[in-house]
Short mmCIF file of C-alpha atoms in Angstrom, two decimals:
data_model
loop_
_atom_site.label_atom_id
_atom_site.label_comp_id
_atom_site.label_asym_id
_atom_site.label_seq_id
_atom_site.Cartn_x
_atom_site.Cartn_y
_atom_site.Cartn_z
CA UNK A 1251 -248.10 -181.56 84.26
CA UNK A 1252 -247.44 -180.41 87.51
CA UNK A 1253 -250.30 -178.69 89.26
CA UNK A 1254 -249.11 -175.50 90.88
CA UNK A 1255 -250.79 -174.82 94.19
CA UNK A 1256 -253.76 -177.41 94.46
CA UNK A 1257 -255.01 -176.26 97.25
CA UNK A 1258 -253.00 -173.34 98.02
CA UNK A 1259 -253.16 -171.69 101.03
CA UNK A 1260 -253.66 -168.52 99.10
CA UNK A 1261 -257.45 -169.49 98.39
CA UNK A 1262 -258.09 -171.74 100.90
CA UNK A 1263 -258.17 -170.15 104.64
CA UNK A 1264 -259.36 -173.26 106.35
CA UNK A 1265 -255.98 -174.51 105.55
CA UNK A 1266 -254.07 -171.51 106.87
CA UNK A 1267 -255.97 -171.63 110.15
CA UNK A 1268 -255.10 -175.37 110.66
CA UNK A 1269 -251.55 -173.98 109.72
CA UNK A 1270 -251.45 -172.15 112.31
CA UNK A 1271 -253.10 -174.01 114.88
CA UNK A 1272 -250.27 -176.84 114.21
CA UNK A 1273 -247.67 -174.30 114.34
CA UNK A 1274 -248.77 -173.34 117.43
CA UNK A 1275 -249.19 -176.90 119.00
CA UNK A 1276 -245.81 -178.28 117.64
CA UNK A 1277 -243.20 -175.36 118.42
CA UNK A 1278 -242.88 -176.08 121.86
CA UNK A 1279 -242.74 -180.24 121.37
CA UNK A 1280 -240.00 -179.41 119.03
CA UNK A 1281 -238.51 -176.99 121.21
CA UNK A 1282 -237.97 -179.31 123.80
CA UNK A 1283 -236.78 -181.92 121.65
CA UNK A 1284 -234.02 -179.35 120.67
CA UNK A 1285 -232.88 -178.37 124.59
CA UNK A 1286 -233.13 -181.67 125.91
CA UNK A 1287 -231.80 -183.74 123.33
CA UNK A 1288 -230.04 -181.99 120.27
CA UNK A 1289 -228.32 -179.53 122.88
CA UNK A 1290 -226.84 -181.89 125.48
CA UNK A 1291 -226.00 -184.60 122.32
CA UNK A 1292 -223.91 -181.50 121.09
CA UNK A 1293 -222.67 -180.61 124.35
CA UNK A 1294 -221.39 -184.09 125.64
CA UNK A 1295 -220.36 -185.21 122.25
CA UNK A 1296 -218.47 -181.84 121.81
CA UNK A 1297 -216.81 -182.25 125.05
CA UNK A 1298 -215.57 -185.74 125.10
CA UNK A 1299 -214.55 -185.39 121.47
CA UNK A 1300 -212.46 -182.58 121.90
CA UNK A 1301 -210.35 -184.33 125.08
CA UNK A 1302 -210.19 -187.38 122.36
CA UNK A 1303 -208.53 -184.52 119.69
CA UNK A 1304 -206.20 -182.85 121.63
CA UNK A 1305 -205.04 -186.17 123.08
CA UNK A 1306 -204.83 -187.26 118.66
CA UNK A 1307 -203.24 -184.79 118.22
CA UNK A 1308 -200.39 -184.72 120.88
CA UNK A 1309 -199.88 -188.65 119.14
CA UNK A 1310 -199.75 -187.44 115.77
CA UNK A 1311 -197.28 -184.96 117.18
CA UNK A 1312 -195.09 -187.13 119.35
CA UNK A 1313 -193.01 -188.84 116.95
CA UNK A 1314 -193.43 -192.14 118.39
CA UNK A 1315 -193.92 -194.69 115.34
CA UNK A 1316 -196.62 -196.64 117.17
CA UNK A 1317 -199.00 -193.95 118.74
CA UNK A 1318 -198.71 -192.08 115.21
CA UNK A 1319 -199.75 -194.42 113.46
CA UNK A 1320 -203.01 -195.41 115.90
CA UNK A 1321 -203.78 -191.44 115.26
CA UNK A 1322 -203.76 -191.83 111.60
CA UNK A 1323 -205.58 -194.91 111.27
CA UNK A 1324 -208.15 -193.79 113.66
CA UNK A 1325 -208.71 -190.27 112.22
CA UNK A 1326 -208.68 -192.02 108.54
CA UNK A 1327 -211.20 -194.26 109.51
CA UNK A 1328 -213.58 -191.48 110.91
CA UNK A 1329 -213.08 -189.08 108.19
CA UNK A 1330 -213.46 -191.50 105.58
CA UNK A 1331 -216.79 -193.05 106.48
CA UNK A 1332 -220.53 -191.67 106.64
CA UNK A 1333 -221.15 -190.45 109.95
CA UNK A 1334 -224.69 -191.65 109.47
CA UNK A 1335 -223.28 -195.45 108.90
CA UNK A 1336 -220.99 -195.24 111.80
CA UNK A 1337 -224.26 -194.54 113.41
CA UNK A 1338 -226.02 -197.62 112.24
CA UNK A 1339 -223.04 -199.45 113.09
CA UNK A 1340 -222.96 -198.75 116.70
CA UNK A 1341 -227.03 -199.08 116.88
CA UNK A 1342 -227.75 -201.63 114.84
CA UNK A 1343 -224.83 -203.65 114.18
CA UNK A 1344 -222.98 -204.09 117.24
CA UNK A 1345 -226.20 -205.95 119.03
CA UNK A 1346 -225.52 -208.83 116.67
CA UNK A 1347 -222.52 -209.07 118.74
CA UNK A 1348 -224.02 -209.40 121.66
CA UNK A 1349 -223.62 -205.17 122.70
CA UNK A 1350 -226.72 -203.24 123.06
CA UNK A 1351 -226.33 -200.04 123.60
CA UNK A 1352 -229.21 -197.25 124.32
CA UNK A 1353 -229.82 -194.92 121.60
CA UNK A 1354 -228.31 -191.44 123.54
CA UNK A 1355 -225.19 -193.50 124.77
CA UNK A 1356 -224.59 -194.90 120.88
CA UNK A 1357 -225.30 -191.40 119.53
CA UNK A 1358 -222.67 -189.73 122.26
CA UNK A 1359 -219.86 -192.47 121.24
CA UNK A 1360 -220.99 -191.89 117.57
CA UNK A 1361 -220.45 -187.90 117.54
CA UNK A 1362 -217.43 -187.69 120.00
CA UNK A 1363 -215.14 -189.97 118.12
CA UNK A 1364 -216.07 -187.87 115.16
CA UNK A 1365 -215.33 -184.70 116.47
CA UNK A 1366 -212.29 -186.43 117.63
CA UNK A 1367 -211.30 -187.05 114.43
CA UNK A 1368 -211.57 -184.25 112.51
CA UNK A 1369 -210.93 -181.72 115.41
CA UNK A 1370 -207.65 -183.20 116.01
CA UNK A 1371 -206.60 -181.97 112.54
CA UNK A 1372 -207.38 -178.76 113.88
CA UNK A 1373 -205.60 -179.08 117.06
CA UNK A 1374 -202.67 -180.56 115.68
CA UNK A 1375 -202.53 -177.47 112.72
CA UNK A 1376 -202.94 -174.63 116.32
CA UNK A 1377 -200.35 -176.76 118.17
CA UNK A 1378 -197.92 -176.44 114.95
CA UNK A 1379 -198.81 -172.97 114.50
CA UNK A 1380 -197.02 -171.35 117.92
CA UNK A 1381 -193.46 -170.53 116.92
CA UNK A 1382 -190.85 -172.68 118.09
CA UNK A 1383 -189.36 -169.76 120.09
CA UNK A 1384 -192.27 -170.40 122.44
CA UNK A 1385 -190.91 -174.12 123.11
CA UNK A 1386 -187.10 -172.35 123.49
CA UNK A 1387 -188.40 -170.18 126.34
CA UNK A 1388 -190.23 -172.40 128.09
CA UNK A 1389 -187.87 -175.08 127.94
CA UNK A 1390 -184.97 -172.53 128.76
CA UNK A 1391 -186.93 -171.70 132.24
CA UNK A 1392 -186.38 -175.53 132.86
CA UNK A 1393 -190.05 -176.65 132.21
CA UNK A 1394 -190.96 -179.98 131.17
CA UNK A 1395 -192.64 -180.90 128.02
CA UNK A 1396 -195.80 -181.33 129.83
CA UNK A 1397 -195.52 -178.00 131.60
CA UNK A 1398 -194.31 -176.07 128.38
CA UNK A 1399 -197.77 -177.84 126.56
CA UNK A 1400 -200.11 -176.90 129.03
CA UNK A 1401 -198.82 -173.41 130.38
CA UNK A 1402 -197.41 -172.07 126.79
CA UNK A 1403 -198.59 -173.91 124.12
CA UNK A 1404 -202.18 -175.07 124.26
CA UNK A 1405 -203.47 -171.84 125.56
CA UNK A 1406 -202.18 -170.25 122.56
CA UNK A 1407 -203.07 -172.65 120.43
CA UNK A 1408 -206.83 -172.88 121.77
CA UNK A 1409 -207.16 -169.26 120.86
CA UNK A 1410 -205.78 -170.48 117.06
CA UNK A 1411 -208.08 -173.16 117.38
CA UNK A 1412 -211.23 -171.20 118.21
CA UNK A 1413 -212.69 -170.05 114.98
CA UNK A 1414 -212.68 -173.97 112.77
CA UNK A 1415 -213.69 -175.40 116.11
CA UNK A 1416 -216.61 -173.59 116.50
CA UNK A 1417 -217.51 -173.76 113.16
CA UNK A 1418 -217.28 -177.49 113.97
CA UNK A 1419 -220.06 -177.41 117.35
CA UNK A 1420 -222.14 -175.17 114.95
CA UNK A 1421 -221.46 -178.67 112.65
CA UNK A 1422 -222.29 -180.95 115.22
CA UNK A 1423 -225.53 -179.03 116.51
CA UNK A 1424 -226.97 -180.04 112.79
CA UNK A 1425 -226.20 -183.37 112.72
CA UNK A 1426 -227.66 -184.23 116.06
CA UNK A 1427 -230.70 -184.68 113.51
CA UNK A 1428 -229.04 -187.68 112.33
CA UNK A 1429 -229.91 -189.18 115.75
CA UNK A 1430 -233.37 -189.61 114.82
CA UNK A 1431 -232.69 -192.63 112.81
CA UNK A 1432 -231.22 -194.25 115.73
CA UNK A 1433 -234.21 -194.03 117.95
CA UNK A 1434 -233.03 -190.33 119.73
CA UNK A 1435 -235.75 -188.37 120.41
CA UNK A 1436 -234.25 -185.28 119.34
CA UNK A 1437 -235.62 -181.96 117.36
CA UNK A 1438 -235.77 -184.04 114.40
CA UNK A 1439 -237.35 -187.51 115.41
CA UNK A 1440 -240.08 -185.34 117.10
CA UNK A 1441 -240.65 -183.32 113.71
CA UNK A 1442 -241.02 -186.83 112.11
CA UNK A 1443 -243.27 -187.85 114.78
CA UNK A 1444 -245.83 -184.60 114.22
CA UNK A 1445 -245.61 -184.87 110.46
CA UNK A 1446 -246.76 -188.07 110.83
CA UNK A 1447 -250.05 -187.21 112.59
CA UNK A 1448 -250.72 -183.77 110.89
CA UNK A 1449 -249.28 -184.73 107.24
CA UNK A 1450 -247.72 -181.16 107.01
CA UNK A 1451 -244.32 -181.87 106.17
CA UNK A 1452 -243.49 -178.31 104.77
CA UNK A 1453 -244.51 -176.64 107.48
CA UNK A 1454 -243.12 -178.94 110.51
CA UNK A 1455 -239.57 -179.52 108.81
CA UNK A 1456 -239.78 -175.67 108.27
CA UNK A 1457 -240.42 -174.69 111.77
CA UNK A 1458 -237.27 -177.29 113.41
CA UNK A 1459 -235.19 -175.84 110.49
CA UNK A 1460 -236.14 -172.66 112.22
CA UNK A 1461 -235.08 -173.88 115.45
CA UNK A 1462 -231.82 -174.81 114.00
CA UNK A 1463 -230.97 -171.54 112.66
CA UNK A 1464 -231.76 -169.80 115.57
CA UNK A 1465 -229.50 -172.11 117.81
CA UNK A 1466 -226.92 -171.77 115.62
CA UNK A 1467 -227.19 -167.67 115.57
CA UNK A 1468 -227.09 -167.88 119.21
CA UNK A 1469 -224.01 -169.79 118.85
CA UNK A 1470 -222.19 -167.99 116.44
CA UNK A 1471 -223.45 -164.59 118.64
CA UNK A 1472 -221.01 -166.54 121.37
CA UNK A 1473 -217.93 -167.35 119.63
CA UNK A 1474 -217.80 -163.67 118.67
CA UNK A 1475 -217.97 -163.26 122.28
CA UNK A 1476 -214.93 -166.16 122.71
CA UNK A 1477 -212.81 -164.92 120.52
CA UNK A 1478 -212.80 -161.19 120.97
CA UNK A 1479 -212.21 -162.39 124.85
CA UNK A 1480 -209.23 -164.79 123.66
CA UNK A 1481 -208.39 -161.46 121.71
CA UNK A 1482 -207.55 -159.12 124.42
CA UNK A 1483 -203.60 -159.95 123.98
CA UNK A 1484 -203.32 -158.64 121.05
CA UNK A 1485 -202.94 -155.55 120.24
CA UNK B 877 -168.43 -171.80 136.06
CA UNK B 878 -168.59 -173.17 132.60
CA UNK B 879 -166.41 -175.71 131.25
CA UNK B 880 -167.32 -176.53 127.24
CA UNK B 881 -164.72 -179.45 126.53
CA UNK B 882 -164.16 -180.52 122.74
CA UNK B 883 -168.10 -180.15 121.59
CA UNK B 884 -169.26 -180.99 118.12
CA UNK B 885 -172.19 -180.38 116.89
CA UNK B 886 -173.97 -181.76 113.16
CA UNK B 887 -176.96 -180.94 111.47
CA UNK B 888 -176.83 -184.15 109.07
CA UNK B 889 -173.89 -183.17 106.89
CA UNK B 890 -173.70 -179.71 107.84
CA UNK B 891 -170.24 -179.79 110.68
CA UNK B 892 -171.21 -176.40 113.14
CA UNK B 893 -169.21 -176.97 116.18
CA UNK B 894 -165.88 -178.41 115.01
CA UNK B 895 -164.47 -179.08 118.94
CA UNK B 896 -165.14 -176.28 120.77
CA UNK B 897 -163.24 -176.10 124.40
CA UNK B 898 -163.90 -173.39 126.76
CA UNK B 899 -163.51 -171.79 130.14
CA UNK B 900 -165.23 -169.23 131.89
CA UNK B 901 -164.98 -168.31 135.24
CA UNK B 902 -167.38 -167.01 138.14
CA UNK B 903 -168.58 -163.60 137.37
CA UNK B 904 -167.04 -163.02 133.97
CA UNK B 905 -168.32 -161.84 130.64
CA UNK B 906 -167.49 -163.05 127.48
CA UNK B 907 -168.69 -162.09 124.70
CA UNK B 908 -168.76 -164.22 121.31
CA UNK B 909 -168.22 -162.21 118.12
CA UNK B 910 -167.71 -163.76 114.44
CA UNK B 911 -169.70 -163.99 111.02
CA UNK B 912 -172.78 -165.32 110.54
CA UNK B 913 -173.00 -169.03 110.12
CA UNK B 914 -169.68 -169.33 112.39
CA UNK B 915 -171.53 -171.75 114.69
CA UNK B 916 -171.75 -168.81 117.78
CA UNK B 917 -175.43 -168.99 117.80
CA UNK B 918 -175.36 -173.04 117.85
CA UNK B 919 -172.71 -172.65 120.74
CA UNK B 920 -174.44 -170.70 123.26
CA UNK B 921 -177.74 -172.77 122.37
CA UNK B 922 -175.75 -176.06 122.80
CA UNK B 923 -175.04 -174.03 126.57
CA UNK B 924 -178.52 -174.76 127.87
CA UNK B 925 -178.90 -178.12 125.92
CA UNK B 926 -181.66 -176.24 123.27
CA UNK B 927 -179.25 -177.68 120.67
CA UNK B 928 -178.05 -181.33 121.84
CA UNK B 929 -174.00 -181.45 120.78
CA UNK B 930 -173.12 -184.55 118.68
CA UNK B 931 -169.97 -185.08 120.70
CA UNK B 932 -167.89 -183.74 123.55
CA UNK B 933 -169.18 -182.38 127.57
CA UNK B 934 -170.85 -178.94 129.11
CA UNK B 935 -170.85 -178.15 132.69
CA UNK B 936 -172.26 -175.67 134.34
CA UNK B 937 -171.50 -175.26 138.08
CA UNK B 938 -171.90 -178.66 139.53
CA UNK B 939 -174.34 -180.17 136.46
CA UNK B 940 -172.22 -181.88 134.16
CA UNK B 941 -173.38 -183.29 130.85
CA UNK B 942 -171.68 -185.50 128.40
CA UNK B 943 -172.59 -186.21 124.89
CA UNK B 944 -171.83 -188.78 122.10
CA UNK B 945 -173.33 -189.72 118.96
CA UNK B 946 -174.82 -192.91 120.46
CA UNK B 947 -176.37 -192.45 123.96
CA UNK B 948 -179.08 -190.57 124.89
CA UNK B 949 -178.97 -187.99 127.69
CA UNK B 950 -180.84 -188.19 130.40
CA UNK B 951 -183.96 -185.60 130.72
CA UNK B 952 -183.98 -185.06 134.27
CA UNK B 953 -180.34 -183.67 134.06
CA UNK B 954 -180.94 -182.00 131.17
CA UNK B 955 -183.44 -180.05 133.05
CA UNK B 956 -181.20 -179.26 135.63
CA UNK B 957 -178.34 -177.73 133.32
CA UNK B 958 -181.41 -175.53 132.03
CA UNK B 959 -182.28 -174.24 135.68
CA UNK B 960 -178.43 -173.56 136.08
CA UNK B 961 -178.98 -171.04 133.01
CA UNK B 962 -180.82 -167.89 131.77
CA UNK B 963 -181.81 -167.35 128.27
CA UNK B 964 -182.31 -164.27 126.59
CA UNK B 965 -183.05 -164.48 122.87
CA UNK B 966 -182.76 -162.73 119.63
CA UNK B 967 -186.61 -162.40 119.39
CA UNK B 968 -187.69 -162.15 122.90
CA UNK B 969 -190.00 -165.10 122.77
CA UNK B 970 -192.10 -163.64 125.85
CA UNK B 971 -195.15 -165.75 126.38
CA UNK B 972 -197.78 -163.41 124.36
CA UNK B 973 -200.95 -164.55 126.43
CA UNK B 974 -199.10 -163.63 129.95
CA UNK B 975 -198.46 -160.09 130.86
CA UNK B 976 -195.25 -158.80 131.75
CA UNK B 977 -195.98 -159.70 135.55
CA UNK B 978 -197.20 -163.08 134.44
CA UNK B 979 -194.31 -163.83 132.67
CA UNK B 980 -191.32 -163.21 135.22
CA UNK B 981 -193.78 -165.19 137.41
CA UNK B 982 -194.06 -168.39 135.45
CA UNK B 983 -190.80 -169.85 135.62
CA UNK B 984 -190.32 -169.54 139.38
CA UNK B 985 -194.29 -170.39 139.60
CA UNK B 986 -194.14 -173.53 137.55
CA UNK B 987 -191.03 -174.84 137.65
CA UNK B 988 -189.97 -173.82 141.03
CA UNK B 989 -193.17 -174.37 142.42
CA UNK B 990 -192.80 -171.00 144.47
CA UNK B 991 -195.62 -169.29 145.54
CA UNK B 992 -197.44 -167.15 143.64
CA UNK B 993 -197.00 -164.57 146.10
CA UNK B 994 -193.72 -164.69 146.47
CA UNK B 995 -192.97 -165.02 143.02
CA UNK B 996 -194.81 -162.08 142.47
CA UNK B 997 -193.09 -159.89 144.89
CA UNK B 998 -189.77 -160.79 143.43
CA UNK B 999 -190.64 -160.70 139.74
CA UNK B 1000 -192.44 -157.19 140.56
CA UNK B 1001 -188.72 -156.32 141.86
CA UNK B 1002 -187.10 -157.58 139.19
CA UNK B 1003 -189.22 -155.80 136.76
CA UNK B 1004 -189.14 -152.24 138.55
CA UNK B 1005 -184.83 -153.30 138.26
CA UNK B 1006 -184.91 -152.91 134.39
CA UNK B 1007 -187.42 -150.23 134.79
CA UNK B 1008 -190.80 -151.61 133.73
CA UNK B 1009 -192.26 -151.07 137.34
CA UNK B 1010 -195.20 -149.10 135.15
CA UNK B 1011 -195.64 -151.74 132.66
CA UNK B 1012 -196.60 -154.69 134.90
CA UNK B 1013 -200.04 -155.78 133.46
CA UNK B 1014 -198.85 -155.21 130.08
CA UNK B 1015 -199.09 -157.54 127.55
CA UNK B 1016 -196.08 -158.10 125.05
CA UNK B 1017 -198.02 -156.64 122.16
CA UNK B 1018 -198.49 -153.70 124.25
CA UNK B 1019 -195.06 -152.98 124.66
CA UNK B 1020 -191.73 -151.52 122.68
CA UNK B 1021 -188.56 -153.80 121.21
CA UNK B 1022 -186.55 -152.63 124.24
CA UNK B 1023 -189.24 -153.41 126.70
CA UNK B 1024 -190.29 -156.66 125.78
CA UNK B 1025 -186.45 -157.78 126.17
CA UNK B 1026 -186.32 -156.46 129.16
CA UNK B 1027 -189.11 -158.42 130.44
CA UNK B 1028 -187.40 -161.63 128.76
CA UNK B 1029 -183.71 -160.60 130.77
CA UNK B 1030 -186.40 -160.26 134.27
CA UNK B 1031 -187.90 -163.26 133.20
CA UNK B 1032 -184.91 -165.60 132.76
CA UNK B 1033 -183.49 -163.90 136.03
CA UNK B 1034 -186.21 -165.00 138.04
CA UNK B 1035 -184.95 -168.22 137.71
CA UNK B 1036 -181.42 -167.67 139.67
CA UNK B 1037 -179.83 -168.76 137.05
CA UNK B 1038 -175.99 -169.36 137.62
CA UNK B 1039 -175.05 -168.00 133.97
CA UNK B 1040 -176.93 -165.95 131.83
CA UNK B 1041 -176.88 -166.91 128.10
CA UNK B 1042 -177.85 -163.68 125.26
CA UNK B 1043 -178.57 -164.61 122.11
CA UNK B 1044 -178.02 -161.72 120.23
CA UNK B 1045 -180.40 -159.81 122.28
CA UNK B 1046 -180.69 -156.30 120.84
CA UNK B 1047 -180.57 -157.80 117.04
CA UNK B 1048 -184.47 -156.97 116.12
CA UNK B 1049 -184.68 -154.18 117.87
CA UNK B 1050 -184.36 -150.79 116.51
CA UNK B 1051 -181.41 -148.42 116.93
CA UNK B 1052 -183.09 -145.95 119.60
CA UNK B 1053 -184.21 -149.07 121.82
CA UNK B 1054 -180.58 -151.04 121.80
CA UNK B 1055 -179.32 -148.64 124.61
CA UNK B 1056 -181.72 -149.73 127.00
CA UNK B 1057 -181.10 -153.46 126.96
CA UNK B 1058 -177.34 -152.80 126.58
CA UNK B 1059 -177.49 -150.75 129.69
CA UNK B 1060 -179.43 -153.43 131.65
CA UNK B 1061 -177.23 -156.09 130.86
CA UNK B 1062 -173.94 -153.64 131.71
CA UNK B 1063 -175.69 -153.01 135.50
CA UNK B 1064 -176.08 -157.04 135.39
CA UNK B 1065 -172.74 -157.32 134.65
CA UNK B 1066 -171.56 -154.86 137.58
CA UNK B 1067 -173.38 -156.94 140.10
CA UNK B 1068 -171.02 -159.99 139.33
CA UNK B 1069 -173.04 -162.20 136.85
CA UNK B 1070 -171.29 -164.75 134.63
CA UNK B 1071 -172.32 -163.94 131.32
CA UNK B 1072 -171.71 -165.63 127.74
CA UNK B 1073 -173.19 -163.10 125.10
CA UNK B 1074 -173.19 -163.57 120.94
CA UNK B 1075 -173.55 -159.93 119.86
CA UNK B 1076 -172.84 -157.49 116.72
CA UNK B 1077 -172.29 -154.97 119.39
CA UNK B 1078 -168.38 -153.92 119.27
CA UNK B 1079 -168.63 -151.09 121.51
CA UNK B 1080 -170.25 -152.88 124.65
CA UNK B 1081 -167.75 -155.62 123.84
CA UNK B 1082 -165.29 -153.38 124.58
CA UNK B 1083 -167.08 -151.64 127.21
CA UNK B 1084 -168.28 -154.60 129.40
CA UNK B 1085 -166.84 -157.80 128.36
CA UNK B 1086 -163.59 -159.78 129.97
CA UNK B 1087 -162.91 -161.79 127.30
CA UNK B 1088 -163.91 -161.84 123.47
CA UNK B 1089 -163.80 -164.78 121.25
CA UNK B 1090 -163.89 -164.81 117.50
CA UNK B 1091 -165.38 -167.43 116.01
CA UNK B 1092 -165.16 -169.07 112.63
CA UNK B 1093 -166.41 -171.91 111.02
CA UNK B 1094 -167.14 -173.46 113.90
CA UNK B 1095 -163.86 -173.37 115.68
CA UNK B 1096 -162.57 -170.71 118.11
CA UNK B 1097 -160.07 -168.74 116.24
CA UNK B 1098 -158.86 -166.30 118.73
CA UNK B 1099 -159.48 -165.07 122.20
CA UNK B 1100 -158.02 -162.64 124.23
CA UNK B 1101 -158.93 -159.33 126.10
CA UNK B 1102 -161.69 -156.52 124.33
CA UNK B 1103 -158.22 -154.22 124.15
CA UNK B 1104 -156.04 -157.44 123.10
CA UNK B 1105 -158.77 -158.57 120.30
CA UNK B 1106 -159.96 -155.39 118.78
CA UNK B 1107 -156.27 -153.46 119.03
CA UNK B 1108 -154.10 -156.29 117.67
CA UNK B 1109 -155.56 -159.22 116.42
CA UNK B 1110 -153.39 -162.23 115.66
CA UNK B 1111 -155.05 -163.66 113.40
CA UNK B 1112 -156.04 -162.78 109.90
CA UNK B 1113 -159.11 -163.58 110.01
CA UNK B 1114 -159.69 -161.63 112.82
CA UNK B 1115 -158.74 -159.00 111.31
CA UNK B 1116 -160.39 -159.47 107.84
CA UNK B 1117 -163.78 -159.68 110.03
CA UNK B 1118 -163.29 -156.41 111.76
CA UNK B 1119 -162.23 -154.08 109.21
CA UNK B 1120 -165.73 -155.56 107.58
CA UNK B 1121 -167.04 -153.88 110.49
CA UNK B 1122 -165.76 -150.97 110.78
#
């Protein structure tokens, strides 16, 4: 039978001290491990990955046979594997090949061409999403396709776009803990690390879940921000 | 100004433009009147290359363009046919994230590669010439039917275009807001603008335009003077399509 509370912390307030005392000790390790690591993974990844989307996209859009295709196969390949394999993959398989590559660098390549991937799906919905008028006028005041994309259509479509995409970085910011198994020393790795010196699982995996969930309040605090800013047009 | 010679246009099976030919001079208005589905719409859009004819030529001023089933027209020129032309359409299609300002400024901004300042001083004149000299930093949204068409008439002006194309421009709007843009395009008329125009609107046809031209199923059925057209029509068609109206 399963022993409810052995040595609960109820009845025991030795145990609650040393609770505390680690909970003291490991919040700002963890911390850290969060803005230097989890953050700027996020960050980078987020940022390279969405230049890699829009430019999907703008294939998957452009009716050549060739460059459509590359889009699909690419974004099929990404959406249809584990993001923690294609981790292992870059980390641990490619040095069989003879490429080593640090584990920040792997985990930057790992999360951008995901975003990539399923971001472009997002882009290319926003892009579809502005009327075809808006293509009419632009191209009627003699702009090019370029110009008409990047003065008429993407802005509108990046204020479509900002709602799934930041549901997407909010996404991303959590699975920076998958970095840990490849060596990162992110949030996660260090919570591993403490846990394995202190034996207090509960409490350590608690506290960076903490950390998560107030990042990602913080974050969802600023894309309220975003979009009532990208709001202002309409009435 | 405008010289349409024999155009054709297909969607797949469907036969719009069944050889079209046309003339219109410096500084005349036509207007293009006929049922819905008669190809008038495809016409004028075929005008500024939005709709690529199957067959036949355009040429506006000195930018001639010829099209066949087969070869592939060139985008550069295609662009410069565009800059010869203004377009006005049915549902405004003013750039929502600009405001009114921004959006007489693009064109000349962008395309033109003006400067900003300049463009600005001209697109604040040609805004405060169809009266929206108090709605500069408005956004679309922000404005009335009537107004936002009169930023998209300012708008495709700021381009010096040669011709200015209307698509049916006071189609959405509603009934109190029609005389506004109707008046607008009468004072553009009056300065000596070539204008081709696909409208419902009998009464500025007769008012304002040189020449009317019924259209049917694709084909030009009859043209002649607003008095000539509306008074004593020729054809029975013509005729069947406005008593429908009247």
């Amino acid at each position: 039978m399963v022993q409810m509370f052995p040595n609960s912390l109820f009845d025991n307030p030795e145990r609650l001290e040393r609770w505390i005392e680690i909970a003291q000790s490991s919040f700002l390790p963890l911390l850290k491990g969060a803005l230097t690591y989890s953050l700027s993974l996020s960050i980078i990844s987020f940022a390279i990955g969405l230049v890699i989307a829009v430019l999907t996209a703008l294939a998957r859009i452009s009716g050549s046979k060739p460059l459509v295709a590359i889009a699909r196969v690419y974004v099929s390949i990404i959406r249809g594997t584990p993001l923690l394999v294609q981790l292992f993959i870059l980390f641990y398989g490619l040095p069989s090949v003879g490429l080593t590559i640090d584990p920040f660098p792997s985990a930057v390549i790992g999360f951008s061409l995901n975003v990539g991937a399923y971001a472009s799906e997002v882009v290319r919905a926003a892009i579809l999403s502005i009327p075809k008028g808006q293509w009419e006028a632009a191209y009627s005041l003699g702009m090019t396709y370029r110009q008409a994309l990047q003065r008429v259509i993407l802005p509108q479509a990046a204020r479509v776009s900002v709602p799934p995409l930041s549901n997407s970085y909010i996404s991303l910011v959590k699975d920076t803990s998958l970095a840990a198994t490849i060596l990162v020393p992110e949030m996660f790795r260090k919570a591993q690390e403490i846990t394995a010196t202190t034996y207090e699982p509960l409490l350590v995996y608690s506290e960076a879940a903490f950390i998560y969930w107030m990042i990602c309040l913080i974050l969802s605090f600023i894309q309220d921000r975003i979009e009532s800013r990208l709001d202002r047009y309409v009435a | 100004m405008i010289v349409i010679s024999n155009l054709h246009k297909r969607f797949g099976d469907l036969h719009v433009l069944k050889g079209v030919s046309l003339t219109v001079e410096k500084g005349k208005v036509v207007v293009i009147i006929g049922p819905s589905g008669s190809g008038k719409t495809t016409l004028l859009r075929c005008l500024n290359a939005l709709e690529l004819p199957t067959e036949g030529s355009v040429q506006i001023g000195e930018v001639k363009l010829d099209f066949s089933a087969r070869g592939k027209v060139d985008k550069a020129e295609i662009a410069r046919l565009r800059r010869q032309t203004g377009m006005v359409f049915q549902g405004y299609n003013l750039f929502p994230h600009m405001t009114a300002l921004q959006n007489v400024m693009e064109g000349p901004v962008t395309v033109k590669k003006e400067s900003p300042d300049k463009a600005r001083a001209k697109a604040v004149s040609l805004l405060t010439k169809v009266g929206l000299a108090d709605k500069l930093d408005h956004y679309p949204a922000q404005l009335s039917g009537g107004q936002q068409q009169r930023v998209g008439i300012a708008r495709a002006l700021a381009m010096d275009p040669q011709v200015m194309l209307f698509d049916e421009p006071t189609s959405a709007l509603d009934p109190e807001l029609v005389g506004e843009v109707l008046k607008v395009m009468k004072e553009l008329a009056l300065e000596g603008m070539t204008m081709v125009i696909v409208t419902h609107e009998m009464a500025f046809a007769r008012d304002v335009a040189d020449e009317v031209i019924f259209m049917d199923q694709g084909l030009i059925v009859e043209r002649g003077t607003p008095e000539q057209l509306f008074t004593r029509p020729q054809e029975e068609r013509t005729r069947q399509f406005l008593q429908l109206l009247s």
